[in-house]
Amino acid sequence: MAHSPAQEMADKVAATILRSGRTKASVASAAGIPHTTFTRKINGHTEFTVGEILRLAEVLDVPPSTLTPSALLAVAS
């Protein structure tokens, strides 16, 4: 079963955090996203905003495309 774009983005954020060696809580805090909001988003219940993805990418020191769903990247190219 294919993931929704929101779930794919949440999975990419979670995987990037894991690779960074940081905790989800520390990344959420550094990106200015309240813990409860971040938890809903990382679990795929609500979507990350563009601004949140940009802040997360900055905090995680990765290009925003690392956290972007493949469907959006395909449209952009």
PDB file of N, CA and C in Angstrom:
ATOM      1  N   MET A   1       0.840  -1.183   0.000  1.00  0.00           N
ATOM      2  CA  MET A   1       0.000   0.000   0.000  1.00  0.00           C
ATOM      3  C   MET A   1       0.883   1.243   0.000  1.00  0.00           C
ATOM      4  N   ALA A   2       0.578   2.189  -0.845  1.00  0.00           N
ATOM      5  CA  ALA A   2       1.353   3.421  -0.959  1.00  0.00           C
ATOM      6  C   ALA A   2       1.027   4.362   0.199  1.00  0.00           C
ATOM      7  N   HIS A   3       2.043   5.035   0.649  1.00  0.00           N
ATOM      8  CA  HIS A   3       1.854   6.034   1.705  1.00  0.00           C
ATOM      9  C   HIS A   3       1.311   7.313   1.093  1.00  0.00           C
ATOM     10  N   SER A   4       0.578   8.057   1.885  1.00  0.00           N
ATOM     11  CA  SER A   4       0.147   9.384   1.458  1.00  0.00           C
ATOM     12  C   SER A   4       1.378  10.292   1.457  1.00  0.00           C
ATOM     13  N   PRO A   5       1.313  11.393   0.718  1.00  0.00           N
ATOM     14  CA  PRO A   5       2.439  12.335   0.749  1.00  0.00           C
ATOM     15  C   PRO A   5       2.758  12.816   2.173  1.00  0.00           C
ATOM     16  N   ALA A   6       1.730  13.024   2.976  1.00  0.00           N
ATOM     17  CA  ALA A   6       1.959  13.467   4.363  1.00  0.00           C
ATOM     18  C   ALA A   6       2.720  12.411   5.151  1.00  0.00           C
ATOM     19  N   GLN A   7       2.351  11.144   4.974  1.00  0.00           N
ATOM     20  CA  GLN A   7       3.034  10.066   5.693  1.00  0.00           C
ATOM     21  C   GLN A   7       4.451   9.877   5.168  1.00  0.00           C
ATOM     22  N   GLU A   8       4.628  10.007   3.854  1.00  0.00           N
ATOM     23  CA  GLU A   8       5.969   9.896   3.275  1.00  0.00           C
ATOM     24  C   GLU A   8       6.874  10.988   3.841  1.00  0.00           C
ATOM     25  N   MET A   9       6.353  12.204   3.939  1.00  0.00           N
ATOM     26  CA  MET A   9       7.129  13.309   4.487  1.00  0.00           C
ATOM     27  C   MET A   9       7.471  13.041   5.953  1.00  0.00           C
ATOM     28  N   ALA A  10       6.502  12.572   6.717  1.00  0.00           N
ATOM     29  CA  ALA A  10       6.742  12.256   8.129  1.00  0.00           C
ATOM     30  C   ALA A  10       7.814  11.177   8.252  1.00  0.00           C
ATOM     31  N   ASP A  11       7.752  10.161   7.398  1.00  0.00           N
ATOM     32  CA  ASP A  11       8.749   9.087   7.419  1.00  0.00           C
ATOM     33  C   ASP A  11      10.138   9.625   7.081  1.00  0.00           C
ATOM     34  N   LYS A  12      10.209  10.530   6.109  1.00  0.00           N
ATOM     35  CA  LYS A  12      11.499  11.110   5.728  1.00  0.00           C
ATOM     36  C   LYS A  12      12.066  11.968   6.861  1.00  0.00           C
ATOM     37  N   VAL A  13      11.202  12.728   7.523  1.00  0.00           N
ATOM     38  CA  VAL A  13      11.655  13.538   8.659  1.00  0.00           C
ATOM     39  C   VAL A  13      12.185  12.620   9.752  1.00  0.00           C
ATOM     40  N   ALA A  14      11.430  11.576  10.093  1.00  0.00           N
ATOM     41  CA  ALA A  14      11.835  10.649  11.155  1.00  0.00           C
ATOM     42  C   ALA A  14      13.161   9.969  10.817  1.00  0.00           C
ATOM     43  N   ALA A  15      13.320   9.523   9.571  1.00  0.00           N
ATOM     44  CA  ALA A  15      14.556   8.853   9.165  1.00  0.00           C
ATOM     45  C   ALA A  15      15.744   9.809   9.214  1.00  0.00           C
ATOM     46  N   THR A  16      15.528  11.046   8.809  1.00  0.00           N
ATOM     47  CA  THR A  16      16.613  12.034   8.823  1.00  0.00           C
ATOM     48  C   THR A  16      17.012  12.367  10.256  1.00  0.00           C
ATOM     49  N   ILE A  17      16.038  12.450  11.138  1.00  0.00           N
ATOM     50  CA  ILE A  17      16.348  12.686  12.557  1.00  0.00           C
ATOM     51  C   ILE A  17      17.149  11.516  13.108  1.00  0.00           C
ATOM     52  N   LEU A  18      16.734  10.303  12.800  1.00  0.00           N
ATOM     53  CA  LEU A  18      17.445   9.109  13.273  1.00  0.00           C
ATOM     54  C   LEU A  18      18.898   9.121  12.803  1.00  0.00           C
ATOM     55  N   ARG A  19      19.106   9.425  11.522  1.00  0.00           N
ATOM     56  CA  ARG A  19      20.471   9.489  10.981  1.00  0.00           C
ATOM     57  C   ARG A  19      21.300  10.595  11.635  1.00  0.00           C
ATOM     58  N   SER A  20      20.634  11.660  12.083  1.00  0.00           N
ATOM     59  CA  SER A  20      21.365  12.789  12.677  1.00  0.00           C
ATOM     60  C   SER A  20      21.882  12.482  14.079  1.00  0.00           C
ATOM     61  N   GLY A  21      21.289  11.466  14.723  1.00  0.00           N
ATOM     62  CA  GLY A  21      21.690  11.144  16.085  1.00  0.00           C
ATOM     63  C   GLY A  21      21.031  12.014  17.141  1.00  0.00           C
ATOM     64  N   ARG A  22      20.141  12.885  16.706  1.00  0.00           N
ATOM     65  CA  ARG A  22      19.429  13.769  17.642  1.00  0.00           C
ATOM     66  C   ARG A  22      18.099  13.152  18.023  1.00  0.00           C
ATOM     67  N   THR A  23      17.484  13.697  19.058  1.00  0.00           N
ATOM     68  CA  THR A  23      16.160  13.229  19.443  1.00  0.00           C
ATOM     69  C   THR A  23      15.097  14.024  18.692  1.00  0.00           C
ATOM     70  N   LYS A  24      13.943  13.418  18.550  1.00  0.00           N
ATOM     71  CA  LYS A  24      12.831  14.115  17.908  1.00  0.00           C
ATOM     72  C   LYS A  24      12.486  15.374  18.697  1.00  0.00           C
ATOM     73  N   ALA A  25      12.510  15.269  20.023  1.00  0.00           N
ATOM     74  CA  ALA A  25      12.161  16.414  20.869  1.00  0.00           C
ATOM     75  C   ALA A  25      13.137  17.570  20.670  1.00  0.00           C
ATOM     76  N   SER A  26      14.432  17.270  20.563  1.00  0.00           N
ATOM     77  CA  SER A  26      15.416  18.353  20.401  1.00  0.00           C
ATOM     78  C   SER A  26      15.280  19.017  19.031  1.00  0.00           C
ATOM     79  N   VAL A  27      14.986  18.220  18.013  1.00  0.00           N
ATOM     80  CA  VAL A  27      14.821  18.774  16.668  1.00  0.00           C
ATOM     81  C   VAL A  27      13.558  19.626  16.600  1.00  0.00           C
ATOM     82  N   ALA A  28      12.464  19.114  17.169  1.00  0.00           N
ATOM     83  CA  ALA A  28      11.210  19.878  17.181  1.00  0.00           C
ATOM     84  C   ALA A  28      11.409  21.211  17.885  1.00  0.00           C
ATOM     85  N   SER A  29      12.072  21.178  19.022  1.00  0.00           N
ATOM     86  CA  SER A  29      12.312  22.396  19.793  1.00  0.00           C
ATOM     87  C   SER A  29      13.169  23.386  18.999  1.00  0.00           C
ATOM     88  N   ALA A  30      14.234  22.893  18.387  1.00  0.00           N
ATOM     89  CA  ALA A  30      15.115  23.772  17.611  1.00  0.00           C
ATOM     90  C   ALA A  30      14.398  24.367  16.404  1.00  0.00           C
ATOM     91  N   ALA A  31      13.416  23.631  15.860  1.00  0.00           N
ATOM     92  CA  ALA A  31      12.659  24.116  14.704  1.00  0.00           C
ATOM     93  C   ALA A  31      11.469  24.969  15.124  1.00  0.00           C
ATOM     94  N   GLY A  32      11.243  25.100  16.425  1.00  0.00           N
ATOM     95  CA  GLY A  32      10.136  25.930  16.913  1.00  0.00           C
ATOM     96  C   GLY A  32       8.765  25.293  16.755  1.00  0.00           C
ATOM     97  N   ILE A  33       8.724  23.957  16.750  1.00  0.00           N
ATOM     98  CA  ILE A  33       7.453  23.239  16.620  1.00  0.00           C
ATOM     99  C   ILE A  33       7.111  22.636  17.981  1.00  0.00           C
ATOM    100  N   PRO A  34       5.959  22.995  18.561  1.00  0.00           N
ATOM    101  CA  PRO A  34       5.581  22.429  19.857  1.00  0.00           C
ATOM    102  C   PRO A  34       5.579  20.894  19.811  1.00  0.00           C
ATOM    103  N   HIS A  35       5.975  20.277  20.917  1.00  0.00           N
ATOM    104  CA  HIS A  35       6.124  18.822  20.982  1.00  0.00           C
ATOM    105  C   HIS A  35       4.852  18.078  20.563  1.00  0.00           C
ATOM    106  N   THR A  36       3.691  18.491  21.073  1.00  0.00           N
ATOM    107  CA  THR A  36       2.450  17.776  20.727  1.00  0.00           C
ATOM    108  C   THR A  36       2.127  17.926  19.241  1.00  0.00           C
ATOM    109  N   THR A  37       2.372  19.093  18.688  1.00  0.00           N
ATOM    110  CA  THR A  37       2.148  19.318  17.257  1.00  0.00           C
ATOM    111  C   THR A  37       3.098  18.459  16.443  1.00  0.00           C
ATOM    112  N   PHE A  38       4.363  18.426  16.827  1.00  0.00           N
ATOM    113  CA  PHE A  38       5.359  17.636  16.120  1.00  0.00           C
ATOM    114  C   PHE A  38       4.995  16.152  16.159  1.00  0.00           C
ATOM    115  N   THR A  39       4.537  15.674  17.300  1.00  0.00           N
ATOM    116  CA  THR A  39       4.150  14.269  17.430  1.00  0.00           C
ATOM    117  C   THR A  39       3.018  13.921  16.474  1.00  0.00           C
ATOM    118  N   ARG A  40       2.008  14.787  16.381  1.00  0.00           N
ATOM    119  CA  ARG A  40       0.901  14.537  15.435  1.00  0.00           C
ATOM    120  C   ARG A  40       1.414  14.489  14.005  1.00  0.00           C
ATOM    121  N   LYS A  41       2.342  15.360  13.688  1.00  0.00           N
ATOM    122  CA  LYS A  41       2.855  15.439  12.319  1.00  0.00           C
ATOM    123  C   LYS A  41       3.778  14.267  11.998  1.00  0.00           C
ATOM    124  N   ILE A  42       4.649  13.903  12.907  1.00  0.00           N
ATOM    125  CA  ILE A  42       5.588  12.812  12.662  1.00  0.00           C
ATOM    126  C   ILE A  42       4.860  11.473  12.588  1.00  0.00           C
ATOM    127  N   ASN A  43       3.680  11.395  13.217  1.00  0.00           N
ATOM    128  CA  ASN A  43       2.856  10.183  13.135  1.00  0.00           C
ATOM    129  C   ASN A  43       1.929  10.202  11.925  1.00  0.00           C
ATOM    130  N   GLY A  44       1.993  11.251  11.110  1.00  0.00           N
ATOM    131  CA  GLY A  44       1.220  11.326   9.877  1.00  0.00           C
ATOM    132  C   GLY A  44      -0.234  11.725  10.058  1.00  0.00           C
ATOM    133  N   HIS A  45      -0.589  12.215  11.251  1.00  0.00           N
ATOM    134  CA  HIS A  45      -1.982  12.611  11.498  1.00  0.00           C
ATOM    135  C   HIS A  45      -2.315  13.971  10.905  1.00  0.00           C
ATOM    136  N   THR A  46      -1.334  14.853  10.870  1.00  0.00           N
ATOM    137  CA  THR A  46      -1.485  16.150  10.210  1.00  0.00           C
ATOM    138  C   THR A  46      -0.222  16.399   9.399  1.00  0.00           C
ATOM    139  N   GLU A  47      -0.308  17.319   8.455  1.00  0.00           N
ATOM    140  CA  GLU A  47       0.806  17.552   7.540  1.00  0.00           C
ATOM    141  C   GLU A  47       1.749  18.644   8.044  1.00  0.00           C
ATOM    142  N   PHE A  48       3.020  18.484   7.720  1.00  0.00           N
ATOM    143  CA  PHE A  48       3.993  19.540   7.969  1.00  0.00           C
ATOM    144  C   PHE A  48       3.730  20.672   6.981  1.00  0.00           C
ATOM    145  N   THR A  49       3.926  21.901   7.417  1.00  0.00           N
ATOM    146  CA  THR A  49       3.816  23.036   6.509  1.00  0.00           C
ATOM    147  C   THR A  49       5.151  23.216   5.788  1.00  0.00           C
ATOM    148  N   VAL A  50       5.127  23.997   4.737  1.00  0.00           N
ATOM    149  CA  VAL A  50       6.359  24.291   4.007  1.00  0.00           C
ATOM    150  C   VAL A  50       7.359  24.978   4.938  1.00  0.00           C
ATOM    151  N   GLY A  51       6.883  25.913   5.724  1.00  0.00           N
ATOM    152  CA  GLY A  51       7.768  26.612   6.660  1.00  0.00           C
ATOM    153  C   GLY A  51       8.405  25.670   7.664  1.00  0.00           C
ATOM    154  N   GLU A  52       7.636  24.715   8.154  1.00  0.00           N
ATOM    155  CA  GLU A  52       8.180  23.740   9.110  1.00  0.00           C
ATOM    156  C   GLU A  52       9.239  22.871   8.445  1.00  0.00           C
ATOM    157  N   ILE A  53       8.986  22.447   7.215  1.00  0.00           N
ATOM    158  CA  ILE A  53       9.966  21.622   6.501  1.00  0.00           C
ATOM    159  C   ILE A  53      11.251  22.411   6.268  1.00  0.00           C
ATOM    160  N   LEU A  54      11.121  23.684   5.931  1.00  0.00           N
ATOM    161  CA  LEU A  54      12.318  24.515   5.736  1.00  0.00           C
ATOM    162  C   LEU A  54      13.106  24.652   7.036  1.00  0.00           C
ATOM    163  N   ARG A  55      12.405  24.869   8.144  1.00  0.00           N
ATOM    164  CA  ARG A  55      13.092  24.987   9.446  1.00  0.00           C
ATOM    165  C   ARG A  55      13.728  23.658   9.847  1.00  0.00           C
ATOM    166  N   LEU A  56      13.005  22.549   9.640  1.00  0.00           N
ATOM    167  CA  LEU A  56      13.558  21.233   9.974  1.00  0.00           C
ATOM    168  C   LEU A  56      14.800  20.944   9.140  1.00  0.00           C
ATOM    169  N   ALA A  57      14.755  21.265   7.871  1.00  0.00           N
ATOM    170  CA  ALA A  57      15.917  21.052   7.005  1.00  0.00           C
ATOM    171  C   ALA A  57      17.114  21.863   7.499  1.00  0.00           C
ATOM    172  N   GLU A  58      16.865  23.077   7.912  1.00  0.00           N
ATOM    173  CA  GLU A  58      17.949  23.914   8.431  1.00  0.00           C
ATOM    174  C   GLU A  58      18.528  23.312   9.719  1.00  0.00           C
ATOM    175  N   VAL A  59      17.644  22.913  10.631  1.00  0.00           N
ATOM    176  CA  VAL A  59      18.080  22.328  11.905  1.00  0.00           C
ATOM    177  C   VAL A  59      18.861  21.037  11.663  1.00  0.00           C
ATOM    178  N   LEU A  60      18.408  20.241  10.705  1.00  0.00           N
ATOM    179  CA  LEU A  60      19.039  18.950  10.422  1.00  0.00           C
ATOM    180  C   LEU A  60      20.193  19.058   9.435  1.00  0.00           C
ATOM    181  N   ASP A  61      20.422  20.263   8.912  1.00  0.00           N
ATOM    182  CA  ASP A  61      21.509  20.533   7.969  1.00  0.00           C
ATOM    183  C   ASP A  61      21.430  19.632   6.736  1.00  0.00           C
ATOM    184  N   VAL A  62      20.216  19.587   6.153  1.00  0.00           N
ATOM    185  CA  VAL A  62      19.981  18.836   4.915  1.00  0.00           C
ATOM    186  C   VAL A  62      19.212  19.732   3.950  1.00  0.00           C
ATOM    187  N   PRO A  63      19.275  19.447   2.660  1.00  0.00           N
ATOM    188  CA  PRO A  63      18.452  20.206   1.712  1.00  0.00           C
ATOM    189  C   PRO A  63      16.967  19.898   1.963  1.00  0.00           C
ATOM    190  N   PRO A  64      16.081  20.871   1.798  1.00  0.00           N
ATOM    191  CA  PRO A  64      14.655  20.620   1.995  1.00  0.00           C
ATOM    192  C   PRO A  64      14.126  19.457   1.149  1.00  0.00           C
ATOM    193  N   SER A  65      14.727  19.221   0.002  1.00  0.00           N
ATOM    194  CA  SER A  65      14.272  18.119  -0.862  1.00  0.00           C
ATOM    195  C   SER A  65      14.434  16.758  -0.188  1.00  0.00           C
ATOM    196  N   THR A  66      15.327  16.662   0.783  1.00  0.00           N
ATOM    197  CA  THR A  66      15.508  15.426   1.536  1.00  0.00           C
ATOM    198  C   THR A  66      14.232  15.049   2.281  1.00  0.00           C
ATOM    199  N   LEU A  67      13.442  16.056   2.658  1.00  0.00           N
ATOM    200  CA  LEU A  67      12.250  15.843   3.470  1.00  0.00           C
ATOM    201  C   LEU A  67      10.956  15.934   2.659  1.00  0.00           C
ATOM    202  N   THR A  68      11.086  16.155   1.364  1.00  0.00           N
ATOM    203  CA  THR A  68       9.941  16.403   0.501  1.00  0.00           C
ATOM    204  C   THR A  68       9.421  15.107  -0.125  1.00  0.00           C
ATOM    205  N   PRO A  69       8.105  14.939  -0.212  1.00  0.00           N
ATOM    206  CA  PRO A  69       7.550  13.726  -0.838  1.00  0.00           C
ATOM    207  C   PRO A  69       7.972  13.599  -2.295  1.00  0.00           C
ATOM    208  N   SER A  70       8.166  12.366  -2.736  1.00  0.00           N
ATOM    209  CA  SER A  70       8.625  12.118  -4.104  1.00  0.00           C
ATOM    210  C   SER A  70       7.636  12.653  -5.147  1.00  0.00           C
ATOM    211  N   ALA A  71       6.342  12.630  -4.854  1.00  0.00           N
ATOM    212  CA  ALA A  71       5.347  13.132  -5.813  1.00  0.00           C
ATOM    213  C   ALA A  71       5.566  14.619  -6.070  1.00  0.00           C
ATOM    214  N   LEU A  72       5.907  15.376  -5.060  1.00  0.00           N
ATOM    215  CA  LEU A  72       6.164  16.804  -5.228  1.00  0.00           C
ATOM    216  C   LEU A  72       7.460  17.040  -5.998  1.00  0.00           C
ATOM    217  N   LEU A  73       8.453  16.229  -5.714  1.00  0.00           N
ATOM    218  CA  LEU A  73       9.725  16.372  -6.435  1.00  0.00           C
ATOM    219  C   LEU A  73       9.548  16.053  -7.920  1.00  0.00           C
ATOM    220  N   ALA A  74       8.708  15.081  -8.230  1.00  0.00           N
ATOM    221  CA  ALA A  74       8.460  14.715  -9.630  1.00  0.00           C
ATOM    222  C   ALA A  74       7.775  15.853 -10.376  1.00  0.00           C
ATOM    223  N   VAL A  75       6.861  16.535  -9.716  1.00  0.00           N
ATOM    224  CA  VAL A  75       6.159  17.671 -10.334  1.00  0.00           C
ATOM    225  C   VAL A  75       7.113  18.834 -10.547  1.00  0.00           C
ATOM    226  N   ALA A  76       8.028  19.027  -9.614  1.00  0.00           N
ATOM    227  CA  ALA A  76       8.945  20.167  -9.687  1.00  0.00           C
ATOM    228  C   ALA A  76      10.000  19.997 -10.773  1.00  0.00           C
ATOM    229  N   SER A  77      10.292  18.755 -11.140  1.00  0.00           N
ATOM    230  CA  SER A  77      11.368  18.542 -12.118  1.00  0.00           C
ATOM    231  C   SER A  77      10.881  18.474 -13.519  1.00  0.00           C
TER     232      SER A  77
END
